[in-house]
Amino acid sequence: SYTVNGSQLTIELGPTTLVACPPGSLENEYLALLSDVNSYIMEGENLVLLIKYDAGSRFFAPAE
């Protein structure tokens, strides 16, 4: 989950286990990528994380 307070973004990681991830999962790479986020933008209710060094972005929509 995430919260936005002014210009500060806080990402709260939920529990992660090896049981929940099938073989070949990119869980570790994904979690490491979160530490490379250097900014974000909001597009409506959607969160877009911008990765440093112009390495791309990750788009998140609210759970329904």
Coordinates of C-alpha atoms in Angstrom, one line a residue:
S1 CA 0.0 0.0 0.0
Y2 CA 1.1 3.6 -0.3
T3 CA 0.2 7.0 1.2
V4 CA 0.9 10.5 -0.1
N5 CA 1.3 13.4 2.3
G6 CA 2.1 16.6 0.4
S7 CA 5.0 15.6 -1.8
Q8 CA 6.2 12.7 0.4
L9 CA 5.3 9.2 -0.8
T10 CA 5.5 6.3 1.7
I11 CA 5.3 2.7 0.4
E12 CA 4.4 0.1 2.9
L13 CA 5.4 -3.4 1.9
G14 CA 3.1 -6.2 3.1
P15 CA 4.3 -9.6 4.1
T16 CA 6.3 -11.5 1.4
T17 CA 7.0 -15.2 1.5
L18 CA 8.6 -17.7 -0.8
V19 CA 5.4 -19.7 -0.5
A20 CA 3.4 -17.0 -2.2
C21 CA 5.7 -16.8 -5.2
P22 CA 6.0 -19.5 -7.8
P23 CA 9.3 -20.7 -9.2
G24 CA 10.8 -18.1 -11.6
S25 CA 9.2 -15.2 -9.7
L26 CA 10.8 -11.8 -10.0
E27 CA 9.9 -10.9 -6.4
N28 CA 13.5 -10.0 -5.3
E29 CA 14.1 -7.9 -8.4
Y30 CA 10.8 -6.1 -8.0
L31 CA 11.5 -5.3 -4.3
A32 CA 15.0 -4.1 -5.2
L33 CA 13.6 -1.9 -7.9
L34 CA 11.4 -0.1 -5.4
S35 CA 14.6 1.2 -3.8
D36 CA 15.5 2.8 -7.1
V37 CA 12.4 5.0 -7.3
N38 CA 13.4 8.7 -7.2
S39 CA 10.0 10.4 -7.9
Y40 CA 6.4 9.7 -8.6
I41 CA 3.4 11.3 -10.2
M42 CA -0.3 10.7 -9.7
E43 CA -2.5 10.2 -12.8
G44 CA -6.0 10.5 -11.3
E45 CA -6.1 7.7 -8.7
N46 CA -3.2 5.9 -10.3
L47 CA 0.3 5.9 -8.9
V48 CA 3.3 6.1 -11.3
L49 CA 6.7 5.4 -9.8
L50 CA 9.6 6.9 -11.8
I51 CA 12.8 4.9 -11.6
K52 CA 16.2 6.8 -11.4
Y53 CA 18.6 7.0 -14.3
D54 CA 15.6 7.1 -16.7
A55 CA 15.2 3.4 -16.2
G56 CA 11.5 3.5 -16.7
S57 CA 8.4 3.6 -14.6
R58 CA 5.9 1.4 -12.8
F59 CA 2.2 2.0 -12.9
F60 CA -0.2 1.1 -10.0
A61 CA -4.0 1.3 -10.0
P62 CA -6.1 1.2 -6.8
A63 CA -7.5 -2.2 -5.8
E64 CA -11.1 -2.7 -6.6

